[in-house]
């Protein structure tokens, strides 16, 4: 089945919200997201107010992966993919699309939270793509990784 990438729409949020709980690792259920202050309504509101930008990957009519970034901070807020669609370059493509959009907004440095456990796939995935540890952690215990976009000078925060 052919894959299609397109900018995310507010109408995609309910499906993305459910997909987040179906990932292989780092699953977060609807209740888990709600406990973090993230609901379908808040996610849609952030998109409508221009805080979040994102891309989805579709296989037919079904969203199989998505990535969202924060237009105010340069944070990659989430990258999620259904297990059956792993190892096909989808995550890398989605991350690249969002990174490109954030760079167009003027960001030279992007950051994200990632499991510090080397046994978790995302640990190696981001590092393979050039993300580096800041040696700091967020409140959820995730390690903060950063990437300086091509053509930008590395600056110490």
PDB file of C-alpha atoms in Angstrom:
ATOM      1  CA  UNK A   1       0.000   0.000   0.000  1.00  0.00           C
ATOM      2  CA  UNK A   2       1.319   3.426  -0.930  1.00  0.00           C
ATOM      3  CA  UNK A   3       2.113   5.854   1.860  1.00  0.00           C
ATOM      4  CA  UNK A   4       1.052   9.489   1.847  1.00  0.00           C
ATOM      5  CA  UNK A   5       2.560  12.278   3.941  1.00  0.00           C
ATOM      6  CA  UNK A   6       0.640  15.468   4.537  1.00  0.00           C
ATOM      7  CA  UNK A   7       0.370  18.279   7.072  1.00  0.00           C
ATOM      8  CA  UNK A   8      -1.708  17.294  10.084  1.00  0.00           C
ATOM      9  CA  UNK A   9      -5.180  18.744  10.469  1.00  0.00           C
ATOM     10  CA  UNK A  10      -7.141  19.292  13.675  1.00  0.00           C
ATOM     11  CA  UNK A  11      -9.507  16.561  12.473  1.00  0.00           C
ATOM     12  CA  UNK A  12      -6.576  14.079  12.648  1.00  0.00           C
ATOM     13  CA  UNK A  13      -6.083  14.570  16.387  1.00  0.00           C
ATOM     14  CA  UNK A  14      -8.576  11.974  17.692  1.00  0.00           C
ATOM     15  CA  UNK A  15      -6.912   9.257  15.572  1.00  0.00           C
ATOM     16  CA  UNK A  16      -3.414  10.419  16.572  1.00  0.00           C
ATOM     17  CA  UNK A  17      -4.490  10.457  20.203  1.00  0.00           C
ATOM     18  CA  UNK A  18      -5.501   6.788  20.008  1.00  0.00           C
ATOM     19  CA  UNK A  19      -2.462   5.797  17.937  1.00  0.00           C
ATOM     20  CA  UNK A  20      -0.201   7.150  20.706  1.00  0.00           C
ATOM     21  CA  UNK A  21      -1.368   4.299  22.915  1.00  0.00           C
ATOM     22  CA  UNK A  22      -0.692   1.663  20.228  1.00  0.00           C
ATOM     23  CA  UNK A  23       3.050   2.237  19.775  1.00  0.00           C
ATOM     24  CA  UNK A  24       5.499  -0.544  20.617  1.00  0.00           C
ATOM     25  CA  UNK A  25       7.480   1.412  23.182  1.00  0.00           C
ATOM     26  CA  UNK A  26       6.678   4.530  25.169  1.00  0.00           C
ATOM     27  CA  UNK A  27       2.958   3.892  24.918  1.00  0.00           C
ATOM     28  CA  UNK A  28       0.840   6.556  26.530  1.00  0.00           C
ATOM     29  CA  UNK A  29      -2.857   5.824  26.852  1.00  0.00           C
ATOM     30  CA  UNK A  30      -5.568   8.451  26.628  1.00  0.00           C
ATOM     31  CA  UNK A  31      -5.696   8.476  30.436  1.00  0.00           C
ATOM     32  CA  UNK A  32      -1.907   8.845  30.612  1.00  0.00           C
ATOM     33  CA  UNK A  33      -1.995  11.767  28.215  1.00  0.00           C
ATOM     34  CA  UNK A  34      -4.834  13.345  30.185  1.00  0.00           C
ATOM     35  CA  UNK A  35      -2.744  13.042  33.369  1.00  0.00           C
ATOM     36  CA  UNK A  36      -0.065  15.084  31.560  1.00  0.00           C
ATOM     37  CA  UNK A  37      -2.629  17.726  30.661  1.00  0.00           C
ATOM     38  CA  UNK A  38      -2.996  16.599  27.050  1.00  0.00           C
ATOM     39  CA  UNK A  39      -6.493  15.968  25.747  1.00  0.00           C
ATOM     40  CA  UNK A  40      -7.953  15.811  22.266  1.00  0.00           C
ATOM     41  CA  UNK A  41      -9.389  19.270  22.917  1.00  0.00           C
ATOM     42  CA  UNK A  42      -6.128  20.799  24.145  1.00  0.00           C
ATOM     43  CA  UNK A  43      -4.207  19.293  21.222  1.00  0.00           C
ATOM     44  CA  UNK A  44      -6.709  20.672  18.705  1.00  0.00           C
ATOM     45  CA  UNK A  45      -6.647  24.059  20.448  1.00  0.00           C
ATOM     46  CA  UNK A  46      -2.825  24.164  20.246  1.00  0.00           C
ATOM     47  CA  UNK A  47      -3.014  23.439  16.522  1.00  0.00           C
ATOM     48  CA  UNK A  48      -5.709  26.039  15.915  1.00  0.00           C
ATOM     49  CA  UNK A  49      -3.766  28.663  17.888  1.00  0.00           C
ATOM     50  CA  UNK A  50      -0.651  27.940  15.854  1.00  0.00           C
ATOM     51  CA  UNK A  51       1.395  26.421  18.689  1.00  0.00           C
ATOM     52  CA  UNK A  52       1.727  22.931  17.202  1.00  0.00           C
ATOM     53  CA  UNK A  53       2.562  21.943  13.665  1.00  0.00           C
ATOM     54  CA  UNK A  54       2.637  18.384  12.494  1.00  0.00           C
ATOM     55  CA  UNK A  55       2.655  15.821   9.754  1.00  0.00           C
ATOM     56  CA  UNK A  56       0.882  12.509   9.441  1.00  0.00           C
ATOM     57  CA  UNK A  57       1.647   9.440   7.365  1.00  0.00           C
ATOM     58  CA  UNK A  58      -1.314   7.568   5.945  1.00  0.00           C
ATOM     59  CA  UNK A  59      -1.605   4.070   4.538  1.00  0.00           C
ATOM     60  CA  UNK A  60      -4.890   4.337   2.706  1.00  0.00           C
ATOM     61  CA  UNK A  61      -7.280   6.243   4.955  1.00  0.00           C
ATOM     62  CA  UNK A  62      -5.520   5.205   8.202  1.00  0.00           C
ATOM     63  CA  UNK A  63      -2.939   7.315  10.018  1.00  0.00           C
ATOM     64  CA  UNK A  64       0.030   5.041  10.729  1.00  0.00           C
ATOM     65  CA  UNK A  65       2.414   7.644  12.145  1.00  0.00           C
ATOM     66  CA  UNK A  66       2.696  11.280  13.073  1.00  0.00           C
ATOM     67  CA  UNK A  67       5.101  13.907  14.328  1.00  0.00           C
ATOM     68  CA  UNK A  68       4.350  17.266  15.966  1.00  0.00           C
ATOM     69  CA  UNK A  69       6.605  20.149  16.901  1.00  0.00           C
ATOM     70  CA  UNK A  70       6.154  23.222  19.073  1.00  0.00           C
ATOM     71  CA  UNK A  71       6.391  26.402  17.001  1.00  0.00           C
ATOM     72  CA  UNK A  72       7.208  28.495  20.081  1.00  0.00           C
ATOM     73  CA  UNK A  73      10.097  26.456  21.470  1.00  0.00           C
ATOM     74  CA  UNK A  74      11.511  24.241  18.732  1.00  0.00           C
ATOM     75  CA  UNK A  75      10.630  21.088  20.653  1.00  0.00           C
ATOM     76  CA  UNK A  76       9.750  17.904  18.822  1.00  0.00           C
ATOM     77  CA  UNK A  77       6.745  17.181  21.016  1.00  0.00           C
ATOM     78  CA  UNK A  78       5.942  13.698  19.749  1.00  0.00           C
ATOM     79  CA  UNK A  79       6.852  11.166  17.092  1.00  0.00           C
ATOM     80  CA  UNK A  80       4.702   8.034  17.057  1.00  0.00           C
ATOM     81  CA  UNK A  81       4.347   5.119  14.677  1.00  0.00           C
ATOM     82  CA  UNK A  82       2.311   1.924  14.613  1.00  0.00           C
ATOM     83  CA  UNK A  83       4.566  -1.125  15.111  1.00  0.00           C
ATOM     84  CA  UNK A  84       3.620  -2.690  11.764  1.00  0.00           C
ATOM     85  CA  UNK A  85       5.088   0.359  10.001  1.00  0.00           C
ATOM     86  CA  UNK A  86       8.444   0.486  11.771  1.00  0.00           C
ATOM     87  CA  UNK A  87      11.729   0.111   9.854  1.00  0.00           C
ATOM     88  CA  UNK A  88      10.349   1.676   6.672  1.00  0.00           C
ATOM     89  CA  UNK A  89      11.815   5.173   7.074  1.00  0.00           C
ATOM     90  CA  UNK A  90       8.466   6.661   8.093  1.00  0.00           C
ATOM     91  CA  UNK A  91       9.649   7.997  11.455  1.00  0.00           C
ATOM     92  CA  UNK A  92      12.713   9.554   9.857  1.00  0.00           C
ATOM     93  CA  UNK A  93      10.577  11.155   7.135  1.00  0.00           C
ATOM     94  CA  UNK A  94       8.036  12.555   9.588  1.00  0.00           C
ATOM     95  CA  UNK A  95      10.789  13.927  11.829  1.00  0.00           C
ATOM     96  CA  UNK A  96      12.484  15.510   8.821  1.00  0.00           C
ATOM     97  CA  UNK A  97       9.265  17.201   7.673  1.00  0.00           C
ATOM     98  CA  UNK A  98       8.616  18.744  11.086  1.00  0.00           C
ATOM     99  CA  UNK A  99      12.281  19.705  11.528  1.00  0.00           C
ATOM    100  CA  UNK A 100      12.228  21.439   8.144  1.00  0.00           C
ATOM    101  CA  UNK A 101       9.133  23.438   9.127  1.00  0.00           C
ATOM    102  CA  UNK A 102      10.709  24.489  12.440  1.00  0.00           C
ATOM    103  CA  UNK A 103      13.891  25.530  10.664  1.00  0.00           C
ATOM    104  CA  UNK A 104      11.799  27.634   8.269  1.00  0.00           C
ATOM    105  CA  UNK A 105      10.459  29.399  11.366  1.00  0.00           C
ATOM    106  CA  UNK A 106      14.020  30.331  12.321  1.00  0.00           C
ATOM    107  CA  UNK A 107      15.006  27.578  14.748  1.00  0.00           C
ATOM    108  CA  UNK A 108      18.629  26.433  14.522  1.00  0.00           C
ATOM    109  CA  UNK A 109      18.360  24.146  17.546  1.00  0.00           C
ATOM    110  CA  UNK A 110      15.639  21.574  18.122  1.00  0.00           C
ATOM    111  CA  UNK A 111      15.162  19.446  21.216  1.00  0.00           C
ATOM    112  CA  UNK A 112      13.113  16.505  22.438  1.00  0.00           C
ATOM    113  CA  UNK A 113      12.701  14.138  25.356  1.00  0.00           C
ATOM    114  CA  UNK A 114      13.817  10.540  24.849  1.00  0.00           C
ATOM    115  CA  UNK A 115      14.149   7.476  27.039  1.00  0.00           C
ATOM    116  CA  UNK A 116      17.627   7.236  28.605  1.00  0.00           C
ATOM    117  CA  UNK A 117      17.386   3.432  28.308  1.00  0.00           C
ATOM    118  CA  UNK A 118      19.663   2.192  25.510  1.00  0.00           C
ATOM    119  CA  UNK A 119      17.396  -0.859  25.081  1.00  0.00           C
ATOM    120  CA  UNK A 120      14.533   1.371  23.872  1.00  0.00           C
ATOM    121  CA  UNK A 121      14.469   1.872  20.077  1.00  0.00           C
ATOM    122  CA  UNK A 122      14.137   5.651  20.226  1.00  0.00           C
ATOM    123  CA  UNK A 123      17.451   5.888  22.108  1.00  0.00           C
ATOM    124  CA  UNK A 124      19.426   4.671  19.085  1.00  0.00           C
ATOM    125  CA  UNK A 125      17.057   6.124  16.493  1.00  0.00           C
ATOM    126  CA  UNK A 126      17.605   9.752  17.446  1.00  0.00           C
ATOM    127  CA  UNK A 127      21.337   9.381  18.041  1.00  0.00           C
ATOM    128  CA  UNK A 128      21.738   7.732  14.636  1.00  0.00           C
ATOM    129  CA  UNK A 129      20.103  10.819  13.128  1.00  0.00           C
ATOM    130  CA  UNK A 130      22.559  13.184  14.823  1.00  0.00           C
ATOM    131  CA  UNK A 131      20.753  14.103  18.032  1.00  0.00           C
ATOM    132  CA  UNK A 132      22.999  14.586  21.076  1.00  0.00           C
ATOM    133  CA  UNK A 133      22.400  14.424  24.795  1.00  0.00           C
ATOM    134  CA  UNK A 134      22.265  17.642  26.785  1.00  0.00           C
ATOM    135  CA  UNK A 135      22.895  15.528  29.918  1.00  0.00           C
ATOM    136  CA  UNK A 136      19.668  16.900  31.387  1.00  0.00           C
ATOM    137  CA  UNK A 137      16.317  15.272  32.045  1.00  0.00           C
ATOM    138  CA  UNK A 138      12.712  16.454  32.014  1.00  0.00           C
ATOM    139  CA  UNK A 139      10.151  15.905  34.776  1.00  0.00           C
ATOM    140  CA  UNK A 140       9.060  12.591  33.214  1.00  0.00           C
ATOM    141  CA  UNK A 141      12.640  11.286  33.450  1.00  0.00           C
ATOM    142  CA  UNK A 142      13.287  11.529  29.724  1.00  0.00           C
ATOM    143  CA  UNK A 143      16.724  12.619  28.581  1.00  0.00           C
ATOM    144  CA  UNK A 144      16.752  15.886  26.647  1.00  0.00           C
ATOM    145  CA  UNK A 145      18.410  15.517  23.259  1.00  0.00           C
ATOM    146  CA  UNK A 146      19.201  18.357  20.903  1.00  0.00           C
ATOM    147  CA  UNK A 147      20.080  18.768  17.284  1.00  0.00           C
ATOM    148  CA  UNK A 148      21.630  21.769  15.650  1.00  0.00           C
ATOM    149  CA  UNK A 149      20.313  22.070  12.140  1.00  0.00           C
ATOM    150  CA  UNK A 150      22.649  21.975   9.190  1.00  0.00           C
ATOM    151  CA  UNK A 151      24.284  25.285   8.505  1.00  0.00           C
ATOM    152  CA  UNK A 152      23.851  26.549  12.040  1.00  0.00           C
ATOM    153  CA  UNK A 153      26.657  27.174  14.470  1.00  0.00           C
ATOM    154  CA  UNK A 154      26.487  25.192  17.668  1.00  0.00           C
ATOM    155  CA  UNK A 155      25.800  27.515  20.546  1.00  0.00           C
ATOM    156  CA  UNK A 156      26.050  26.688  24.210  1.00  0.00           C
ATOM    157  CA  UNK A 157      22.747  27.481  25.964  1.00  0.00           C
TER     158      UNK A 157
END
